[in-house]
mmCIF file of C-alpha atoms in Angstrom:
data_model
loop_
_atom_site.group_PDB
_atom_site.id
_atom_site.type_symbol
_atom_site.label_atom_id
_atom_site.label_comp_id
_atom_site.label_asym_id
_atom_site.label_seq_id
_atom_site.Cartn_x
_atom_site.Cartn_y
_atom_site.Cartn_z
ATOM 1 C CA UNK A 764 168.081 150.937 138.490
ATOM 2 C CA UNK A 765 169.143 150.206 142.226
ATOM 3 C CA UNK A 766 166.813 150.220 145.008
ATOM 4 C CA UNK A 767 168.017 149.440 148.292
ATOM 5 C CA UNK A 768 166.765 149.353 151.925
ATOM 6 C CA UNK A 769 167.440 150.767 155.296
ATOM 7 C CA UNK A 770 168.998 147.518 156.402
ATOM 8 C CA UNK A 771 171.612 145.338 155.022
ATOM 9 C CA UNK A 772 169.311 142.753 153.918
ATOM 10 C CA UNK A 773 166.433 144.136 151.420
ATOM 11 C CA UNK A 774 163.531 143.651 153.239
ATOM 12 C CA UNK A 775 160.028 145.904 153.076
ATOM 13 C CA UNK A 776 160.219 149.407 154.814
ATOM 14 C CA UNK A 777 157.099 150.473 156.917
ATOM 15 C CA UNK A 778 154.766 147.966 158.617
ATOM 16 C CA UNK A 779 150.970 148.280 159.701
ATOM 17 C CA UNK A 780 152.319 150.350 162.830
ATOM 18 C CA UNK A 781 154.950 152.758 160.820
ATOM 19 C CA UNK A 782 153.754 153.449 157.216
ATOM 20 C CA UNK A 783 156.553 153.874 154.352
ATOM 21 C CA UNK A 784 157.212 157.495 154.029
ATOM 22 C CA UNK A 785 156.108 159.449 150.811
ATOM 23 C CA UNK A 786 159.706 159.912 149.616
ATOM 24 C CA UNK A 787 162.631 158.204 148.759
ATOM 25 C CA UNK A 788 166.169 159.392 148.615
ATOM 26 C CA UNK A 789 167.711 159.360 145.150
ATOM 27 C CA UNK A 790 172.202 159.302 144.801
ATOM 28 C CA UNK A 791 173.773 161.148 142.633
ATOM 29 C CA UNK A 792 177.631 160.781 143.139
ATOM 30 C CA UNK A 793 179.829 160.384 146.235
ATOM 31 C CA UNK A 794 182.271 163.163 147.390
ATOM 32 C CA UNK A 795 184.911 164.134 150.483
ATOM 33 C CA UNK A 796 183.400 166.543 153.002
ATOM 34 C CA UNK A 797 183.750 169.745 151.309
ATOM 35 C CA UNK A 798 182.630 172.839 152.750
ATOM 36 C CA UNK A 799 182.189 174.721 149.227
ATOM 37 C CA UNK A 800 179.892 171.925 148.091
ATOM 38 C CA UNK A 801 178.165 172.089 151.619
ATOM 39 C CA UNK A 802 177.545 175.988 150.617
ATOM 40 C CA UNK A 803 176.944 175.759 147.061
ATOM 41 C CA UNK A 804 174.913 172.476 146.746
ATOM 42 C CA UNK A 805 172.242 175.048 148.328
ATOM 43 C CA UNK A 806 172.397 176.990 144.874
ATOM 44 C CA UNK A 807 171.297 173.607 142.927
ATOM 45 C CA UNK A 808 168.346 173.345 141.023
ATOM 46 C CA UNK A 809 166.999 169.739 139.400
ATOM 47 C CA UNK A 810 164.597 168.007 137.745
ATOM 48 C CA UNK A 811 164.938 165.577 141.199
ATOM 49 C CA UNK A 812 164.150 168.391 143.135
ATOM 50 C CA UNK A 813 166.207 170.328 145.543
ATOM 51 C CA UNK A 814 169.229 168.534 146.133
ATOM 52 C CA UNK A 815 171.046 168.183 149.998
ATOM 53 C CA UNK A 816 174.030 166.242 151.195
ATOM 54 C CA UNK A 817 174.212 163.427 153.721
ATOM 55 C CA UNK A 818 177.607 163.322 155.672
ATOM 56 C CA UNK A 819 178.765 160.602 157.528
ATOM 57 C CA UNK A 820 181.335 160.609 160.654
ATOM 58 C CA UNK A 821 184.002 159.246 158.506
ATOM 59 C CA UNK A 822 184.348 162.401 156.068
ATOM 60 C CA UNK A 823 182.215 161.133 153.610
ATOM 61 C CA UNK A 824 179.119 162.894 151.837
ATOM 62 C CA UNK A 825 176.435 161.790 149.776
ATOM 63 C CA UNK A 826 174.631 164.220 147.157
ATOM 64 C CA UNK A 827 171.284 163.090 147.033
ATOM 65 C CA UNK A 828 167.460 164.028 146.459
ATOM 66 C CA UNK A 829 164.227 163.644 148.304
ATOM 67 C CA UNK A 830 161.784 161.943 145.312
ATOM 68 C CA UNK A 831 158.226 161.051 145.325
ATOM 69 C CA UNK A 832 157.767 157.068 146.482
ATOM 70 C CA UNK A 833 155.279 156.673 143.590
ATOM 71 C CA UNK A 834 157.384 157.787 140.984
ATOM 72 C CA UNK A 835 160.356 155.875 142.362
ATOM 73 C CA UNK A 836 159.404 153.044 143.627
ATOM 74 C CA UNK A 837 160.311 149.261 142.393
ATOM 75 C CA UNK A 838 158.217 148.480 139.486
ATOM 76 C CA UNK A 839 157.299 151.733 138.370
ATOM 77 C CA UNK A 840 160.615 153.102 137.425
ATOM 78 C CA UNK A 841 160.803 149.843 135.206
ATOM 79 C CA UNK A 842 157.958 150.774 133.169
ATOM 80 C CA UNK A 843 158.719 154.527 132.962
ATOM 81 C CA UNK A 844 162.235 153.567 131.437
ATOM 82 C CA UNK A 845 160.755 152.050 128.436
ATOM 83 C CA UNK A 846 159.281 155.009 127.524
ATOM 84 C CA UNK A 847 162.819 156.551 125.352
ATOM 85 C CA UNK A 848 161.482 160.088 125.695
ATOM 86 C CA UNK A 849 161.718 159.583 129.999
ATOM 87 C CA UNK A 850 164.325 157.840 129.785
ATOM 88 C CA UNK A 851 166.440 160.562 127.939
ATOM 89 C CA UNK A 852 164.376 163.208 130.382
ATOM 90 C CA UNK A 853 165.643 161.292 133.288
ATOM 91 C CA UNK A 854 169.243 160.667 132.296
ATOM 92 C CA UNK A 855 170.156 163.945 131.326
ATOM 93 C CA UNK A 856 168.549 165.716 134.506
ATOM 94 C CA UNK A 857 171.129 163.354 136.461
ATOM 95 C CA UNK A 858 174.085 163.997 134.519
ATOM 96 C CA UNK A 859 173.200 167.794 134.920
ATOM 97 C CA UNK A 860 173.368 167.912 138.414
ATOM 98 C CA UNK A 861 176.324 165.177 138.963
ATOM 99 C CA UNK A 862 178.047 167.791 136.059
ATOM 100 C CA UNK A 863 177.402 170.902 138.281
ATOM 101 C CA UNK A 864 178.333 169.833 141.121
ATOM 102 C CA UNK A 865 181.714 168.279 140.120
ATOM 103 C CA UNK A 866 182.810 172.378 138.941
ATOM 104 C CA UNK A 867 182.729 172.627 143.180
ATOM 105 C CA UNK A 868 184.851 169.516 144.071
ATOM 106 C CA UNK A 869 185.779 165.581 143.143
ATOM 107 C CA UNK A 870 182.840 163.323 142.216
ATOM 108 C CA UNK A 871 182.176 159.814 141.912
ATOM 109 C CA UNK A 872 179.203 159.586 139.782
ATOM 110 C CA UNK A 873 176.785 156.674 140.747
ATOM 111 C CA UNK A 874 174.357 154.594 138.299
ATOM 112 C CA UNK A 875 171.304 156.420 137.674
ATOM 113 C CA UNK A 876 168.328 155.811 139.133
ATOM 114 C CA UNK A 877 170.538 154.450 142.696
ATOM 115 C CA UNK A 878 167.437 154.681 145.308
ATOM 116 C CA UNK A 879 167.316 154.188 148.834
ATOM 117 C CA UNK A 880 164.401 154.100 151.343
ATOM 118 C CA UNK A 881 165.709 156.743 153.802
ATOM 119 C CA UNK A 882 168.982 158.552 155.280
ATOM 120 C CA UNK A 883 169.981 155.598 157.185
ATOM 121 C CA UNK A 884 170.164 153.568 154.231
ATOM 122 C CA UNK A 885 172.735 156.056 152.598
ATOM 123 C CA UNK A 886 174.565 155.988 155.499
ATOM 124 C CA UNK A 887 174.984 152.318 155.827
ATOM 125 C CA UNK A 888 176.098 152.324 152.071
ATOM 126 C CA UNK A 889 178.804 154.807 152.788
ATOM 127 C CA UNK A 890 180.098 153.055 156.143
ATOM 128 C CA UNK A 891 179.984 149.651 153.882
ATOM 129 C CA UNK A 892 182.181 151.433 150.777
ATOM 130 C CA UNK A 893 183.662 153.889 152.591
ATOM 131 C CA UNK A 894 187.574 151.847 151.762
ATOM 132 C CA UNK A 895 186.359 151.948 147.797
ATOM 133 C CA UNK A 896 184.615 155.742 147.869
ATOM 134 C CA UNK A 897 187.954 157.210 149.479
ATOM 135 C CA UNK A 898 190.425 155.300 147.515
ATOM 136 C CA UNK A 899 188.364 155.750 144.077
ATOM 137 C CA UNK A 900 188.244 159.807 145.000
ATOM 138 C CA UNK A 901 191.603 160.019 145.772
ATOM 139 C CA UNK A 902 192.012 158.394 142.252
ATOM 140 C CA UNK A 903 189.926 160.867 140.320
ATOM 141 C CA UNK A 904 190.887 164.018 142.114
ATOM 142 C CA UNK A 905 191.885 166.741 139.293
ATOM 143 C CA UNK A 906 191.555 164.373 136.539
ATOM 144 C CA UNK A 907 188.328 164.056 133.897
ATOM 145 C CA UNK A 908 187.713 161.991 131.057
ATOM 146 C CA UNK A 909 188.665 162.455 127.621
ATOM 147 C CA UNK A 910 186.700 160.908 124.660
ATOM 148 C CA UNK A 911 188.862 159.769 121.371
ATOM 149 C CA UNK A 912 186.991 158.305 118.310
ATOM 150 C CA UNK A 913 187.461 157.542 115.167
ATOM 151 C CA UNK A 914 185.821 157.203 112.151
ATOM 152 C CA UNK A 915 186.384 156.218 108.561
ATOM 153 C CA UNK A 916 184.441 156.487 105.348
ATOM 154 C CA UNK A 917 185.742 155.313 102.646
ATOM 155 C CA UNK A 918 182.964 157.064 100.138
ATOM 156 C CA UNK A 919 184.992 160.555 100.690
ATOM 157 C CA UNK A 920 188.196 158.998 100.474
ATOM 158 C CA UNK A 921 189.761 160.488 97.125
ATOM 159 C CA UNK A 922 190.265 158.364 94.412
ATOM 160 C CA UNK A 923 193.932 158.264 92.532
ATOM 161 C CA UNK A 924 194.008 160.118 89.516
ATOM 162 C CA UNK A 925 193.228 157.624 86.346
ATOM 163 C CA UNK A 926 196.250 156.602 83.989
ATOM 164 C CA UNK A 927 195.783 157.354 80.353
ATOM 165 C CA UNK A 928 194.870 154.269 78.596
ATOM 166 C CA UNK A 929 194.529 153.614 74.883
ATOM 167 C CA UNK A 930 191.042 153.654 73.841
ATOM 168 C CA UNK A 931 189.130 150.629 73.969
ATOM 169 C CA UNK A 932 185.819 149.634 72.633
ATOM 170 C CA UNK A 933 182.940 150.096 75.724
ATOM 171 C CA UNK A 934 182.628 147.422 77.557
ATOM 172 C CA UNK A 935 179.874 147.737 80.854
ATOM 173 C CA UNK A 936 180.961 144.626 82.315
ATOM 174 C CA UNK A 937 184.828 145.570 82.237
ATOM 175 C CA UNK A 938 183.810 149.246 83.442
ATOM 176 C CA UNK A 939 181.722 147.366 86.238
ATOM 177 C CA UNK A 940 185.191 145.310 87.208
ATOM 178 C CA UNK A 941 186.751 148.210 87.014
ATOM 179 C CA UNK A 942 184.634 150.677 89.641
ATOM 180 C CA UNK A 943 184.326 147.686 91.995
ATOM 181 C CA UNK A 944 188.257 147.494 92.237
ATOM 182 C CA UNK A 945 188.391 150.633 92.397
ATOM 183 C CA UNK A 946 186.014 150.819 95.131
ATOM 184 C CA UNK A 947 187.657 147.673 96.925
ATOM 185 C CA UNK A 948 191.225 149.242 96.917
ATOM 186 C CA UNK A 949 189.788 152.216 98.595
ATOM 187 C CA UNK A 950 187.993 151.198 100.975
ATOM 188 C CA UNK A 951 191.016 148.956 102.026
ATOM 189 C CA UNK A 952 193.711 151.821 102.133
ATOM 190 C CA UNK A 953 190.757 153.631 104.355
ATOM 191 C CA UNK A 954 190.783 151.069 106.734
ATOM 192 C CA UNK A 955 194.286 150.724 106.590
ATOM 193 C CA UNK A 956 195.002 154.498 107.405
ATOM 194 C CA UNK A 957 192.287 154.590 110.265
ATOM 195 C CA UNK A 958 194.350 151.435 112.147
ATOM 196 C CA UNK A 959 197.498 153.991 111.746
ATOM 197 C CA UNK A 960 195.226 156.393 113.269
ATOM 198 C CA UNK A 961 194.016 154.171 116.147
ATOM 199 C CA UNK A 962 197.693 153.175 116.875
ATOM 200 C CA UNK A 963 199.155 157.016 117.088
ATOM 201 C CA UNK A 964 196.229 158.033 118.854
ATOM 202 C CA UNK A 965 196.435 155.462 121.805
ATOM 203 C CA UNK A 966 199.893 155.470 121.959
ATOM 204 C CA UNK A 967 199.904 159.167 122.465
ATOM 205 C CA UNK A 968 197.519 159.122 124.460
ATOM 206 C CA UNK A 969 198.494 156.518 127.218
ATOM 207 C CA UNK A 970 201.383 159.665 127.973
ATOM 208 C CA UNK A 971 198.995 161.461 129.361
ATOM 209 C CA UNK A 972 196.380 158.932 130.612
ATOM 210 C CA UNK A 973 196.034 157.180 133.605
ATOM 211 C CA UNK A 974 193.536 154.839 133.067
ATOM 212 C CA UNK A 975 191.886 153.716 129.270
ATOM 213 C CA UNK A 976 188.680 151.741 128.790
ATOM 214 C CA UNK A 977 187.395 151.122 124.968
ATOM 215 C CA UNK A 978 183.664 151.409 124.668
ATOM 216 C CA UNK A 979 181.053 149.971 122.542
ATOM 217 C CA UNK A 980 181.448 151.446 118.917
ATOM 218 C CA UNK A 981 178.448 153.476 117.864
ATOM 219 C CA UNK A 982 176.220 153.003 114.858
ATOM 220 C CA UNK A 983 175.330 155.313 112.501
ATOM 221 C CA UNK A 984 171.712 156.380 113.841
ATOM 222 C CA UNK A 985 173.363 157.616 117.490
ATOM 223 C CA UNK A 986 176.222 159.489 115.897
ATOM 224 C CA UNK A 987 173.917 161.011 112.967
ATOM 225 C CA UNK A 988 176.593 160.975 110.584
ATOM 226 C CA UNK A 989 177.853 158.653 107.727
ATOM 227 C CA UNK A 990 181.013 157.228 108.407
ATOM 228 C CA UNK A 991 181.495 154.049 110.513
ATOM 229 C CA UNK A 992 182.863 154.860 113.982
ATOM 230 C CA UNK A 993 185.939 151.910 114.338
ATOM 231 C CA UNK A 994 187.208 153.494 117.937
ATOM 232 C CA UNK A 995 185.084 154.426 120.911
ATOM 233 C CA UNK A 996 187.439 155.162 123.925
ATOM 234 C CA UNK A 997 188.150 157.280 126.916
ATOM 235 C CA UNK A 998 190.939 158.175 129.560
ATOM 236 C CA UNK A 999 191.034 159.700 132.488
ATOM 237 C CA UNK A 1000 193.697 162.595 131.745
ATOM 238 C CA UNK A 1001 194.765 165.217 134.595
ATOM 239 C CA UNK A 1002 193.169 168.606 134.048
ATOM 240 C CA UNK A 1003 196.806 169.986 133.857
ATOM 241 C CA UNK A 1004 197.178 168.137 130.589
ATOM 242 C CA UNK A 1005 194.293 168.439 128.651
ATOM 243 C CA UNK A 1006 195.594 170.459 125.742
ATOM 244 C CA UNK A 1007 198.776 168.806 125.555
ATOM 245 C CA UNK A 1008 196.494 165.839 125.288
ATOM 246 C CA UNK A 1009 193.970 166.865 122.703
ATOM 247 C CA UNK A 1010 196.622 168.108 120.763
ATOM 248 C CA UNK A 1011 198.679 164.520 120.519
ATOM 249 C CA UNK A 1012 195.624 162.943 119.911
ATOM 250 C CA UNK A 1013 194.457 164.874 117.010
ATOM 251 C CA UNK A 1014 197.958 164.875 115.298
ATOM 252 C CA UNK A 1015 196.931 161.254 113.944
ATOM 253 C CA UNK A 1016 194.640 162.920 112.033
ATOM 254 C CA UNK A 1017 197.548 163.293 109.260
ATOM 255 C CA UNK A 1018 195.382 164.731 106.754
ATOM 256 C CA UNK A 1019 194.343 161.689 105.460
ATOM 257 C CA UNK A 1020 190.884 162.225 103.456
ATOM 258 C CA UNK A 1021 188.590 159.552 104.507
ATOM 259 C CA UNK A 1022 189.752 159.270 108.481
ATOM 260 C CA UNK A 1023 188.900 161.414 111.003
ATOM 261 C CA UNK A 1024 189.859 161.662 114.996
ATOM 262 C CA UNK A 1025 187.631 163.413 117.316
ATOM 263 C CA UNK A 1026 188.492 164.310 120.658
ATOM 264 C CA UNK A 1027 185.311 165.189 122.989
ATOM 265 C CA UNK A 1028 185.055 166.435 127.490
ATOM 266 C CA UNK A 1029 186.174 166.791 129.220
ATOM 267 C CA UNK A 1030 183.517 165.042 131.369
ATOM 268 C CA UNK A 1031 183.100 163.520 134.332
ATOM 269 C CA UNK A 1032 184.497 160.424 134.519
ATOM 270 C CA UNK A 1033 181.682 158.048 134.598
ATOM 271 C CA UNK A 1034 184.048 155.405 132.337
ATOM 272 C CA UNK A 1035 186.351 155.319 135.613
ATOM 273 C CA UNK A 1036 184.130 154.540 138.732
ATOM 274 C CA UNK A 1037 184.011 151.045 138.898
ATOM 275 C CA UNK A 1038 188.227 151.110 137.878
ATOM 276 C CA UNK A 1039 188.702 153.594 140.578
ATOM 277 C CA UNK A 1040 187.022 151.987 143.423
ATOM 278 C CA UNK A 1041 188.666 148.307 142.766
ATOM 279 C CA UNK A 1042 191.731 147.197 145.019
ATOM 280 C CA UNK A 1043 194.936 147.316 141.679
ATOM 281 C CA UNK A 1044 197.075 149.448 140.671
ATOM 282 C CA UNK A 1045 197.337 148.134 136.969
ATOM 283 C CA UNK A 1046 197.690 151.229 134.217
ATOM 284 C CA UNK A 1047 194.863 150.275 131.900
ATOM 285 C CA UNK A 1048 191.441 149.895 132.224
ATOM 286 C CA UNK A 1049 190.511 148.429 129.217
ATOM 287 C CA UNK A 1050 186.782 147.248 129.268
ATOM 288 C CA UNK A 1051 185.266 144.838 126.434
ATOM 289 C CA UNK A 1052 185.183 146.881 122.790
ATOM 290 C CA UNK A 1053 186.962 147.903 119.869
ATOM 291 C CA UNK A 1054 191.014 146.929 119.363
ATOM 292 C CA UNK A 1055 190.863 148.200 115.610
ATOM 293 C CA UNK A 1056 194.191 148.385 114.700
ATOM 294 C CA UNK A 1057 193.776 148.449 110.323
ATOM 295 C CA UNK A 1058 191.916 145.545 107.920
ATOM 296 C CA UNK A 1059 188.174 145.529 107.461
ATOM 297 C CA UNK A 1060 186.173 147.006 109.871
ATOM 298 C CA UNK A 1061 185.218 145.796 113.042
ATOM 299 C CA UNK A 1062 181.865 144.365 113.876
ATOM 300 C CA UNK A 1063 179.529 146.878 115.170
ATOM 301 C CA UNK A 1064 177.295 146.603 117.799
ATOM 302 C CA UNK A 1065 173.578 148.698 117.544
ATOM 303 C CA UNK A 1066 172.188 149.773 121.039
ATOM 304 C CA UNK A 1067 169.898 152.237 122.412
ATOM 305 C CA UNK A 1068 170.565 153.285 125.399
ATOM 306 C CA UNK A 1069 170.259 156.725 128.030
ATOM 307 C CA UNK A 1070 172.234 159.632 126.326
ATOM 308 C CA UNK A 1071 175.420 160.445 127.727
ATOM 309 C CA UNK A 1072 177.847 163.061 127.718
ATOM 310 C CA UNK A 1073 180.277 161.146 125.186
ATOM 311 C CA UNK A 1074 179.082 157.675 124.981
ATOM 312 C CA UNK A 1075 176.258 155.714 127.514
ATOM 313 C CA UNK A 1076 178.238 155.464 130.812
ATOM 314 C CA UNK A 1077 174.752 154.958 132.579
#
């Protein structure tokens, strides 16, 4: 959560002489001067409230919401979020209205829960950013992100058809041996085949990308379904390309029973704001996270975090 103050230095608003106003003014995402958002931001509806845009001089607009102080204020957002149930209420009402209004025009999504103490504050943060806003929309205009993962479990892998052997007297212990080898070569060719997978998938898909950050892999209980996910990653792919995209990435799949690639948006491209507003021009935007490539899996990291579109960009 960011709170910030009309002036540069954080300091209290109001005094004994000019009380703090009963509202604060909530971000959602940074755009160009557009005049079809200016005319259809007024069809927006949100949990925030009605939403409005503050334009600066410069070209620059803010999309933003008048909230109530109380509910909004340091200290008592804190305690809200650690309530899961709010926290999922309030993450999804932002990603609703950042999604809606990025159909009109080009977005760049800011952290939930970015609060300021009035209009001039907004202002001063565009005037301060205006260098990294313009250069990270120019970035991001007509492009989305793309979500690739992969998972393998080596449970439905099939297992190779038995040779005949001449009968031998039962043994449990050498039938024991026996299933966990079994068990042990399979799950090996399993993880083997998904590090294929990872490699044909990111190498088609940096043709079409033009940025790639890997996320934290997912455990079981956020992706509701039994097979470990080894690769969590997105790119920011033009909307010209997005089938020939989807359709690269999927043809790692290679029918391989055990190892499956999922392609997910597109979405806005929360993975990309912080890449797009930096001063490079290097290709890949990797972030810290999976580089599975084959071999046992990786280790897998547990979180809870505010729902997403594809993964927790929040």
């Amino acid at each position: 959560m960011t709170h910030h103050s009309t002036d540069r230095t954080p300091g209290p608003v109001g005094s004994a002489h000019s009380p703090a106003p009963p509202t604060l003014v909530y971000v959602f995402a940074v755009a160009q001067d557009d005049a079809t958002l200016q005319q259809r931001v007024l069809e927006l509806d949100t949990f925030f409230g009605a939403p409005r845009l503050i334009r600066n001089e410069e070209g620059l607009t803010a999309l933003v919401a008048d909230v109530p102080r109380d509910d909004f204020e340091p200290g008592v957002v804190e305690a809200q979020l650690e309530d899961l149930d709010r926290l999922e209420e309030l993450a999804r009402a932002h990603h609703e209205c950042v999604e809606t209004a990025a159909a009109f025009t080009t977005l760049l999504p800011l952290r939930m829960m970015t609060v300021y103490m009035d209009d001039t504050g907004v202002l001063v943060m565009l005037a301060d950013r205006a260098d990294a806003f313009c250069r990270a929309l120019r970035l991001l205009a007509e492009h989305v992100e793309m979500g690739v993962k992969i998972y393998a479990d080596p449970d439905a892998a099939q297992e190779p058809l038995a040779t005949p052997e001449a009968p031998r007297p039962h043994s449990p212990g050498r039938d024991y041996l026996k299933r966990r080898r079994a068990q042990r070569d399979r799950h090996a060719s399993t993880y083997r085949a998904a590090g294929e997978a990872a490699r044909h998938a990111r190498t088609r898909a940096s043709a079409f990308a033009r940025a790639h950050v890997s996320h934290r892999l997912q455990g079981t209980q956020l992706t509701a379904r039994r097979a470990e996910n080894l690769v969590n990653d997105a790119y920011l792919v033009a909307r010209a390309d997005l089938a020939d995209f989807a359709a690269a990435v999927t043809s790692s799949n290679a029918a391989v029973t055990g190892v499956s690639v999922e392609v997910t948006g597109p979405w806005v491209p929360y993975s990309f704001t912080d890449w797009a507003q930096a001063d490079h021009t290097v290709q890949d935007a990797r972030a810290a996270g999976s580089d599975f490539d084959g071999g046992p899996p990786p280790p897998r990291e547990t979180t809870t975090a505010a729902p997403g579109p594809d993964r927790d960009p929040l």
